[in-house]
XYZ file of C-alpha atoms in Angstrom:
697
model
C -46.683 34.983 69.882
C -42.956 35.576 69.287
C -42.410 31.828 69.046
C -45.018 31.618 66.290
C -43.257 34.379 64.314
C -39.904 32.637 64.759
C -41.461 29.472 63.293
C -42.566 31.502 60.246
C -39.011 32.767 59.980
C -37.588 29.226 60.122
C -40.038 28.170 57.415
C -38.573 31.007 55.289
C -41.888 32.808 55.166
C -39.843 35.965 55.429
C -42.497 38.518 54.538
C -44.882 37.158 57.186
C -42.093 36.971 59.743
C -41.036 40.553 59.065
C -44.623 41.773 59.484
C -44.863 39.996 62.833
C -41.545 41.357 64.141
C -42.489 44.903 63.163
C -45.863 44.644 64.915
C -44.139 43.547 68.125
C -41.531 46.302 67.788
C -44.294 48.894 67.673
C -45.049 47.830 71.239
C -41.397 47.389 72.322
C -39.181 49.513 70.025
C -36.022 48.921 72.095
C -36.318 45.170 72.451
C -32.855 43.954 71.321
C -34.068 40.456 70.487
C -36.782 41.766 68.154
C -34.345 44.202 66.561
C -31.868 41.348 66.068
C -34.441 39.029 64.488
C -35.871 41.733 62.223
C -32.318 42.641 61.157
C -31.679 39.031 60.115
C -34.899 38.951 58.068
C -34.083 42.230 56.320
C -30.656 40.877 55.432
C -32.184 37.688 54.067
C -34.590 39.736 51.969
C -31.734 41.682 50.385
C -31.731 44.895 52.421
C -28.390 44.400 54.120
C -27.985 48.041 55.110
C -31.202 48.126 57.150
C -30.421 44.659 58.490
C -26.990 45.846 59.661
C -28.518 48.961 61.213
C -31.094 46.929 63.164
C -28.526 44.424 64.460
C -26.131 47.248 65.392
C -28.938 48.831 67.453
C -29.517 45.480 69.211
C -25.802 45.319 70.086
C -25.927 48.863 71.475
C -28.837 47.903 73.695
C -27.275 44.616 74.843
C -23.517 44.543 74.080
C -22.985 41.404 76.146
C -25.160 39.054 74.079
C -22.820 36.868 72.015
C -25.515 35.977 69.477
C -25.960 39.643 68.515
C -22.203 40.091 68.220
C -21.924 37.002 66.016
C -24.707 38.204 63.692
C -23.088 41.645 63.572
C -19.831 39.971 62.503
C -21.604 38.111 59.711
C -23.311 41.251 58.420
C -20.141 43.313 58.447
C -18.461 40.446 56.583
C -21.156 40.448 53.876
C -20.618 44.213 53.549
C -16.834 43.655 53.219
C -16.196 45.684 56.397
C -13.477 43.311 57.534
C -12.118 45.211 60.533
C -15.595 45.714 62.015
C -16.459 42.087 61.327
C -13.300 40.850 63.032
C -13.986 42.955 66.149
C -17.534 41.592 66.387
C -16.438 37.956 65.983
C -13.674 38.365 68.560
C -16.144 39.966 71.007
C -18.556 37.050 70.441
C -15.745 34.612 71.309
C -14.939 36.554 74.478
C -18.565 36.357 75.557
C -18.852 32.670 74.630
C -15.474 30.852 74.583
C -17.216 27.746 73.238
C -18.493 29.578 70.153
C -16.593 27.706 67.449
C -18.760 29.204 64.661
C -16.847 32.447 65.045
C -13.731 30.704 63.791
C -15.384 30.180 60.414
C -16.076 33.899 60.162
C -12.536 34.783 61.200
C -11.294 32.333 58.580
C -13.332 34.138 55.920
C -11.836 37.466 56.983
C -8.280 36.118 56.813
C -9.015 34.573 53.405
C -10.316 37.870 52.022
C -7.187 39.604 53.329
C -5.035 37.094 51.472
C -3.705 35.449 54.638
C -4.362 31.920 53.417
C -2.429 30.073 56.113
C -4.248 31.848 58.957
C -7.594 31.287 57.236
C -6.844 27.577 56.941
C -6.040 27.378 60.671
C -9.342 29.031 61.617
C -11.391 26.787 59.314
C -9.745 23.640 60.647
C -10.425 24.720 64.250
C -14.079 25.189 63.322
C -14.239 21.743 61.704
C -12.661 20.046 64.709
C -15.516 21.383 66.797
C -18.190 20.657 64.183
C -17.378 18.553 61.127
C -20.645 19.730 59.561
C -19.708 23.422 59.578
C -20.644 24.289 55.989
C -18.926 27.668 56.105
C -15.623 26.113 57.206
C -15.906 23.383 54.554
C -16.557 25.985 51.864
C -13.635 28.040 53.151
C -11.233 25.116 52.926
C -12.574 24.376 49.447
C -11.834 27.918 48.318
C -8.340 27.701 49.809
C -7.743 24.521 47.808
C -8.903 26.391 44.685
C -6.321 29.132 45.276
C -3.677 26.405 45.504
C -4.850 24.862 42.231
C -5.879 21.666 44.000
C -9.231 21.229 42.293
C -9.612 17.650 43.487
C -9.430 18.603 47.163
C -11.561 21.696 46.540
C -14.341 19.592 45.031
C -14.364 17.302 48.082
C -14.773 20.123 50.592
C -17.228 22.088 48.472
C -19.397 19.077 47.603
C -19.848 18.460 51.315
C -20.587 22.161 51.943
C -23.267 22.163 49.233
C -24.844 19.013 50.681
C -25.168 20.788 54.039
C -26.213 24.174 52.623
C -27.836 23.586 49.208
C -29.181 27.168 49.163
C -25.728 28.770 49.411
C -25.151 30.252 45.945
C -21.536 31.131 46.753
C -20.702 27.538 47.699
C -22.463 26.292 44.557
C -20.397 28.688 42.437
C -17.149 27.653 44.095
C -17.991 24.011 43.473
C -18.713 24.803 39.816
C -15.277 26.447 39.632
C -13.596 23.337 41.034
C -15.476 21.047 38.653
C -14.533 23.298 35.731
C -10.857 23.018 36.705
C -11.231 19.238 36.830
C -12.636 19.224 33.299
C -16.017 17.907 34.495
C -17.811 20.404 32.304
C -21.352 19.027 32.380
C -21.332 18.759 36.190
C -19.808 22.236 36.414
C -22.562 23.616 34.173
C -25.300 22.035 36.299
C -23.773 23.400 39.509
C -23.405 26.901 38.074
C -27.051 26.707 36.964
C -27.995 25.745 40.537
C -26.298 28.909 41.781
C -28.120 31.004 39.180
C -31.431 29.419 40.150
C -30.797 30.608 43.699
C -29.542 34.054 42.596
C -30.405 34.841 38.943
C -28.301 38.013 38.990
C -25.285 36.422 40.660
C -22.375 37.767 38.633
C -19.826 35.154 39.773
C -22.083 32.279 38.676
C -22.732 34.015 35.345
C -18.982 34.396 34.812
C -18.446 30.717 35.540
C -21.208 29.804 33.100
C -19.418 31.803 30.410
C -16.106 30.098 31.137
C -17.769 26.685 31.030
C -19.238 27.505 27.601
C -15.776 28.643 26.532
C -14.228 25.368 27.692
C -16.888 23.456 25.771
C -16.052 25.463 22.633
C -19.433 27.180 22.627
C -18.443 30.733 21.692
C -21.924 32.188 21.210
C -23.388 31.476 24.679
C -19.991 32.272 26.220
C -19.997 35.658 24.507
C -23.559 36.287 25.679
C -22.593 35.554 29.301
C -19.556 37.844 29.231
C -21.433 40.659 27.510
C -24.245 40.348 30.104
C -21.670 41.036 32.792
C -20.197 44.002 30.918
C -23.647 45.519 30.417
C -24.192 45.409 34.191
C -20.674 46.629 34.988
C -19.899 43.493 37.011
C -16.851 41.211 36.806
C -15.601 43.454 33.990
C -11.973 42.313 34.014
C -12.627 38.542 33.898
C -15.440 39.099 31.386
C -13.010 40.923 29.097
C -10.540 38.117 29.675
C -13.172 35.637 28.507
C -13.960 37.641 25.371
C -10.241 37.802 24.661
C -9.988 34.030 25.002
C -12.817 33.570 22.498
C -11.066 35.840 19.990
C -7.762 34.043 20.598
C -9.397 30.660 19.931
C -10.697 32.054 16.650
C -7.224 33.456 15.791
C -8.541 37.032 15.832
C -5.400 38.140 17.612
C -5.840 41.913 17.370
C -9.356 41.657 18.812
C -8.061 39.403 21.572
C -5.265 41.851 22.418
C -7.791 44.700 22.648
C -9.955 42.701 25.099
C -6.946 41.725 27.216
C -5.789 45.342 27.394
C -9.270 46.401 28.493
C -9.215 43.666 31.159
C -5.890 45.035 32.426
C -7.341 48.543 32.505
C -10.029 47.302 34.887
C -7.660 45.086 36.882
C -3.962 45.894 36.368
C -2.777 42.839 38.312
C -4.753 40.359 36.177
C -1.575 38.627 35.040
C -3.422 35.986 33.034
C -4.604 38.708 30.668
C -1.058 40.029 30.277
C 0.315 36.565 29.556
C -2.361 35.812 26.962
C -1.876 39.212 25.355
C 1.824 38.342 24.960
C 0.851 34.977 23.483
C -1.325 36.713 20.877
C 1.473 39.113 20.032
C 3.862 36.200 19.561
C 1.394 34.198 17.475
C 0.869 37.167 15.189
C 4.606 37.575 14.593
C 5.331 40.283 17.180
C 7.580 38.148 19.373
C 9.966 40.947 20.382
C 6.996 43.086 21.426
C 5.619 40.192 23.482
C 8.957 39.648 25.225
C 9.305 43.358 25.971
C 5.799 43.460 27.482
C 6.478 40.482 29.712
C 9.844 41.867 30.806
C 8.187 45.124 31.809
C 5.443 43.333 33.744
C 7.959 41.060 35.457
C 9.771 44.148 36.711
C 6.526 45.777 37.856
C 5.224 42.600 39.527
C 8.331 40.690 40.657
C 6.241 38.145 42.602
C 3.993 37.233 39.651
C 5.154 33.673 38.989
C 2.922 33.191 35.929
C 4.584 36.167 34.205
C 8.125 34.893 34.789
C 7.148 31.437 33.521
C 5.546 32.873 30.371
C 8.619 35.034 29.750
C 10.904 32.021 30.167
C 8.875 29.945 27.695
C 8.853 32.734 25.111
C 12.596 33.265 25.436
C 13.169 29.543 24.959
C 11.049 29.607 21.797
C 13.213 32.490 20.610
C 16.354 30.417 21.379
C 17.485 33.151 23.787
C 18.676 30.389 26.083
C 20.789 32.456 28.484
C 17.946 34.932 29.117
C 15.467 32.054 29.448
C 17.697 30.429 32.052
C 17.723 33.646 34.095
C 13.912 33.771 33.962
C 13.603 30.141 35.044
C 16.048 30.708 37.921
C 13.939 33.613 39.141
C 10.749 31.534 38.864
C 12.395 28.684 40.780
C 13.334 31.101 43.556
C 9.685 32.183 43.776
C 8.336 28.608 43.731
C 11.092 26.188 44.781
C 8.636 23.302 45.200
C 6.850 23.744 41.865
C 7.681 20.640 39.811
C 6.902 22.289 36.485
C 9.161 25.236 37.253
C 11.985 22.902 38.275
C 11.461 20.996 35.028
C 11.662 24.221 33.030
C 14.874 25.113 34.843
C 16.356 21.713 34.021
C 15.554 22.120 30.334
C 16.964 25.652 30.300
C 20.209 24.451 31.876
C 20.328 21.742 29.249
C 19.896 24.306 26.465
C 22.886 26.366 27.622
C 25.049 23.269 27.884
C 25.258 23.031 31.682
C 24.601 19.310 31.536
C 25.656 18.527 35.107
C 23.260 21.072 36.613
C 20.510 19.998 34.197
C 20.944 16.381 35.301
C 20.726 17.403 38.954
C 17.480 19.281 38.354
C 16.074 16.465 36.235
C 16.772 13.899 38.927
C 15.171 16.155 41.542
C 12.039 16.290 39.399
C 12.044 12.594 38.496
C 8.425 12.215 39.579
C 7.286 14.939 37.208
C 5.044 13.812 34.352
C 6.651 16.311 31.974
C 7.765 14.318 28.895
C 10.605 16.769 28.207
C 12.039 15.944 31.618
C 11.713 12.212 31.026
C 13.533 12.619 27.701
C 16.271 14.627 29.378
C 16.802 11.909 31.978
C 16.846 9.252 29.269
C 19.359 11.187 27.198
C 21.503 11.695 30.293
C 21.667 7.940 30.840
C 22.635 7.479 27.202
C 25.412 10.037 27.608
C 26.744 7.999 30.527
C 26.833 4.948 28.294
C 23.923 3.301 30.111
C 21.812 2.363 27.086
C 19.721 -0.162 29.042
C 18.527 2.503 31.497
C 17.872 4.869 28.588
C 15.653 2.294 26.935
C 13.880 1.516 30.193
C 13.085 5.178 30.832
C 11.851 5.743 27.299
C 9.627 2.669 27.346
C 8.118 3.804 30.672
C 6.925 7.092 29.166
C 3.225 7.665 28.563
C 3.097 7.429 24.756
C -0.495 8.699 24.638
C 0.606 11.924 26.337
C 2.948 12.507 23.394
C 0.372 12.044 20.631
C -0.156 15.772 20.190
C 3.562 16.576 20.418
C 5.295 15.247 17.292
C 8.583 16.962 18.140
C 8.853 15.085 21.437
C 7.597 11.871 19.852
C 10.339 12.124 17.240
C 12.951 12.814 19.903
C 11.838 9.780 21.882
C 12.002 7.534 18.802
C 15.485 8.758 17.935
C 16.763 8.215 21.479
C 15.275 4.718 21.467
C 17.097 4.011 18.220
C 20.413 5.228 19.636
C 19.943 3.143 22.786
C 19.038 0.052 20.756
C 22.021 0.698 18.477
C 24.310 0.806 21.502
C 22.837 -2.533 22.641
C 23.352 -4.103 19.214
C 19.616 -4.346 18.513
C 20.040 -3.287 14.892
C 16.571 -4.155 13.552
C 14.783 -2.387 16.410
C 17.087 0.593 16.038
C 16.386 0.859 12.305
C 12.629 0.839 12.960
C 13.007 3.569 15.592
C 15.183 5.744 13.336
C 12.744 5.330 10.456
C 9.800 6.262 12.718
C 11.602 9.410 13.885
C 12.406 10.357 10.307
C 8.822 9.897 9.131
C 7.576 12.224 11.880
C 10.103 14.851 10.867
C 9.283 14.462 7.171
C 5.573 15.032 7.838
C 6.264 18.701 8.648
C 9.192 19.256 6.266
C 9.282 20.334 2.616
C 9.969 17.640 0.002
C 13.502 16.941 -1.104
C 14.753 19.172 -3.937
C 13.761 17.790 -7.326
C 16.825 16.686 -9.321
C 16.488 15.296 -12.856
C 17.926 11.994 -14.006
C 21.164 12.647 -15.881
C 20.420 10.553 -18.933
C 22.641 10.531 -22.015
C 20.692 13.270 -23.787
C 20.880 15.671 -20.845
C 24.581 14.966 -20.301
C 25.321 15.648 -23.958
C 23.338 18.898 -23.795
C 25.210 20.073 -20.698
C 28.623 19.277 -22.213
C 27.648 21.106 -25.396
C 26.561 24.243 -23.492
C 29.603 24.172 -21.224
C 31.928 24.196 -24.260
C 30.624 27.575 -25.437
C 32.928 30.621 -24.958
C 33.439 31.914 -21.429
C 32.500 35.379 -20.184
C 35.042 37.814 -21.601
C 35.680 39.814 -18.446
C 34.466 38.256 -15.150
C 34.618 40.932 -12.437
C 34.506 38.653 -9.389
C 37.067 36.059 -8.312
C 35.967 32.479 -9.036
C 34.304 30.847 -6.022
C 35.244 27.504 -4.505
C 32.183 25.284 -4.277
C 31.868 22.918 -1.322
C 29.544 19.995 -2.054
C 28.554 17.081 0.113
C 25.606 14.758 0.476
C 23.506 14.858 3.650
C 25.134 12.430 6.049
C 28.557 12.902 4.434
C 29.930 15.070 7.246
C 30.218 18.071 4.945
C 29.143 20.383 7.778
C 32.288 19.570 9.732
C 34.388 20.203 6.619
C 32.681 23.589 6.272
C 33.572 24.346 9.902
C 37.207 23.349 9.291
C 37.441 25.604 6.236
C 35.702 28.399 8.135
C 38.509 28.301 10.699
C 41.045 29.306 8.011
C 41.660 33.102 8.029
C 42.054 33.260 4.244
C 38.650 31.686 3.579
C 35.065 32.862 4.028
C 32.383 30.146 4.140
C 28.960 31.359 3.025
C 26.169 29.900 5.120
C 23.296 32.024 3.825
C 22.674 29.354 1.189
C 20.561 27.572 3.795
C 18.247 30.570 4.075
C 17.303 30.348 0.392
C 19.819 32.108 -1.848
C 18.299 33.411 -5.074
C 21.252 33.352 -7.513
C 21.691 30.695 -10.179
C 23.945 28.503 -8.005
C 21.578 28.027 -5.094
C 18.132 29.221 -6.078
C 15.291 27.430 -7.839
C 16.568 26.136 -11.155
C 15.825 28.439 -14.080
C 15.146 26.463 -17.279
C 16.644 29.311 -19.319
C 20.072 28.092 -18.185
C 19.648 25.239 -20.692
C 19.620 27.764 -23.537
C 22.798 29.185 -25.138
C 23.445 32.267 -22.983
C 24.800 35.509 -24.416
C 27.658 37.465 -22.900
C 25.090 39.868 -21.431
C 23.207 36.972 -19.845
C 26.399 35.678 -18.237
C 27.314 39.139 -16.951
C 23.851 39.474 -15.374
C 24.257 36.090 -13.632
C 27.617 37.226 -12.282
C 26.217 40.523 -10.959
C 23.315 38.755 -9.296
C 25.752 36.404 -7.581
C 28.117 39.217 -6.487
C 25.533 41.514 -4.826
C 25.337 39.783 -1.422
C 29.126 39.441 -1.329
C 29.508 43.176 -1.895
C 27.082 43.888 0.928
C 28.956 41.469 3.214
C 32.289 43.284 2.631
C 34.438 40.151 2.945
C 37.674 41.852 1.964
C 40.399 39.682 0.436
C 39.060 36.358 1.748
C 38.311 33.699 -0.818
C 34.717 32.560 -0.847
C 33.695 28.979 -0.087
C 30.209 28.421 -1.456
C 28.763 25.649 0.698
C 25.769 24.438 -1.314
C 23.216 22.223 0.477
C 22.673 20.352 -2.792
C 23.913 20.740 -6.350
C 21.910 20.702 -9.578
C 24.283 19.831 -12.428
C 22.181 21.789 -14.893
C 23.901 24.975 -13.639
C 27.313 23.628 -14.746
C 27.371 25.285 -18.204
C 26.637 28.730 -16.730
C 29.113 28.143 -13.886
C 31.880 27.095 -16.257
C 31.272 29.972 -18.680
C 31.131 32.669 -15.948
C 34.168 31.333 -14.034
C 36.194 28.819 -16.046
C 38.674 28.594 -13.143
C 36.111 27.850 -10.433
C 36.996 24.829 -8.310
C 34.916 22.292 -6.448
C 35.596 20.406 -3.211
C 33.421 17.320 -2.713
C 33.117 15.687 0.724
C 32.430 11.955 0.469
C 31.759 9.172 2.929
C 31.081 5.491 2.274
C 27.564 5.282 0.780
C 25.953 3.088 3.449
C 27.463 5.171 6.246
C 26.232 8.326 4.511
C 22.655 7.056 4.301
C 22.650 5.796 7.891
C 24.055 9.048 9.275
C 21.499 11.060 7.318
C 18.692 8.834 8.582
C 19.794 9.103 12.212
C 21.377 12.538 12.568
C 19.621 14.496 9.823
C 20.944 16.725 7.099
C 21.025 20.391 6.228
C 17.866 22.461 6.409
C 15.456 21.433 3.662
C 16.991 17.968 3.302
C 14.658 15.606 5.151
C 14.154 12.154 3.667
C 10.612 10.724 3.638
C 12.006 7.274 4.495
C 15.229 5.319 4.084
C 14.427 3.920 0.620
C 13.402 7.286 -0.851
C 16.402 8.846 0.848
C 18.719 6.304 -0.774
C 17.270 6.996 -4.220
C 17.743 10.725 -3.775
C 21.306 10.227 -2.501
C 22.220 8.246 -5.599
C 20.758 10.915 -7.857
C 22.450 13.761 -5.952
C 25.745 11.852 -6.057
C 25.446 11.560 -9.854
C 25.045 15.342 -10.100
C 28.139 15.882 -7.953
C 30.118 13.380 -10.048
C 29.221 15.248 -13.230
C 30.447 18.449 -11.574
C 33.767 16.727 -10.832
C 34.034 15.703 -14.482
C 33.249 19.176 -15.782
C 35.169 21.474 -13.406
C 38.469 21.372 -11.549
C 37.520 19.282 -8.546
C 38.995 17.589 -5.487
C 37.215 14.790 -3.610
C 38.082 14.156 0.038
C 37.375 11.266 2.382
C 35.534 13.040 5.199
C 36.266 10.499 7.901
C 39.970 10.308 7.058
C 40.366 14.081 6.956
C 38.535 14.657 10.246
C 40.504 11.908 11.952
C 43.821 13.563 10.987
C 43.624 17.055 9.432
C 47.424 17.113 9.173
C 47.563 13.759 7.370
C 47.498 12.813 3.727
C 43.918 13.998 3.123
C 44.603 17.317 4.829
C 47.804 17.882 2.877
C 46.055 17.250 -0.446
C 43.210 19.621 0.418
C 45.660 22.290 1.599
C 47.512 22.106 -1.701
C 44.292 22.211 -3.734
C 43.139 25.354 -1.922
C 46.554 27.013 -2.030
C 46.805 27.308 1.744
C 49.935 27.189 3.873
C 48.281 24.847 6.389
C 44.918 23.582 7.583
C 44.458 24.438 11.259
C 41.316 23.381 13.196
C 39.869 26.170 15.359
C 36.803 27.159 17.333
C 34.319 26.280 14.580
C 35.810 22.813 14.172
C 35.749 22.300 17.924
C 32.062 23.304 18.143
C 31.118 21.134 15.156
C 32.810 18.062 16.607
C 30.309 17.776 19.466
C 26.660 16.919 19.137
C 23.949 19.102 20.591
C 23.333 18.303 24.253
C 25.938 15.559 24.377
C 24.485 13.333 21.646
C 26.743 11.906 18.924
C 26.826 13.605 15.525
C 27.792 10.587 13.429
C 28.571 6.904 13.704
C 32.094 5.555 13.373
C 33.231 4.636 9.834
C 31.864 1.276 8.750
C 28.920 1.348 11.164
C 26.492 0.996 8.299
C 27.537 -2.636 7.923
C 25.522 -3.451 11.063
C 22.360 -2.463 9.199
C 22.998 -4.558 6.102
C 19.959 -6.691 6.875
C 17.548 -4.137 8.357
C 18.224 -1.520 5.634
C 18.885 -3.996 2.819
C 16.354 -2.505 0.396
C 17.577 1.041 1.011
C 21.221 0.007 0.619
C 20.352 -1.747 -2.631
C 18.907 1.532 -3.965
C 22.339 3.140 -3.515
C 23.944 0.893 -6.163
């Protein structure tokens, strides 16, 4: 009769089997085999407590039966009583040294304790004895998931599910692996399989929500996460999911609230902390985000994800020294992590430690990170090996850069510099133009300057001849003008090194006075003495706040609109102008390749040439109207003590012109790249930039 009941049990007719076992137990209440079998049925029917009690009684009655000990180990494991489970499994192995199934259970215990290496050893021992051990296969799959190896996880878990299709946990783990692989439809089907087996299975419901989230289906994702919250299950990851939905929809305050609630439920959920910091940064609270991550990094020094997020945020903030420290710490935690080593290389590059950056970049040469590939290419260019630079750039995956215009632009510019070094002028011009177009797509248009026709010139001369301000209260400024690509930035650095001078650089942040702000059409009207005095006061306010003492002010203007000349001349008749000039073709080429001041990005070479000619006309009119001195940038920079330097020194009333720290810093390009071509280099591009050069005439 017992055999018939066991057959019912095997056929999963659990209610009938339970009835049969109980009838037999009424006759033999201390039969350990019946107690053991009934305990298994009760566990399968969801009453794990009674099942555990029945199996424990069987073990008491017959402590030397390995099958009872093994079942007891499984039941304690399901109840998360790890110490009791381990003792039962070990006792089962003592009673039956050939019992390899116990190794799978011991592997599960080690995995739950976080001892991944020991768990892996146990699972592999079990598989060597039986390569169809579904529990061991699932265990190895879950270990692969913890190591972010979704490909390997899917292999193990697919096999486990084939062997045990009714294991909801294995189905859920497989859905997790497929989700990480981006196989969203397969992941959804597998998660649904788990839910079909266990409709209230919280882990499968959580995975279903995350799959909806990955498929950009916020409504069903929200429903899944809220279902979990209503039941009080998986609260922290459910809050994390709701935060991710809000973050996708740019509802940053809502997202932050969800992430904070997730951290309240699970303080070590570092993903929530990192995404909270991201929302703070995206909503303009970068310092708050950095402070939060610093605090968490101190509280959880082993949390690699936190240190990486902090390093990235510091790099975005251009806090390069602090970012380097964060990357060093992350590299110490994960010395074999290619992405961390790549981040360290880029951080070293940002602080100017080129040699160390090169070493890290070469160590991570197999990394697919485009930033690292660009660093290695630029390093070869710095060594003078243009051919290797070009080879490395051409080997990059261009499709991987499609969503990263900044890196695409950098690659195009490096290709142009390498082709220039190889004398491939036409190819270089195309690369430079491509880089410039990418930059122009996200930059404001060039400042609008009017054509200086005869009527406008006559009007400006007429206005400039009106009486000057009777009592100017501020010393006349010295204006520094120079076209983008003229090298005027290095002249500004040279003048900034002189103790008697103060170079204003806030013009590039959008000054609002009449010299550097948006042109006010009222300046073309005859201004009264009161108007002129108001213009002077408006100009003087930031200088008064800056407390510059007795230094003379150099007003470095990014561009110059000649329509301000009448007001300038009438407020300060003795104002002087220094104009930095470079040969026109060289100026255009250097602007195209190396860029100009902030807000001066050409759409393309031809439009850039047209704007240069117009801007040059405005500067020439300034030289005609005011006391002006024009310098040859290349000649002055080549020999500051030479003829050009002596003339500029005399014009400014200085004793000498001594280069200092600012000049030294301005003479080197960022990260070892050049800052300008040698004089006359534009001649190489006479053919490839012919139309643009023609627009300069």
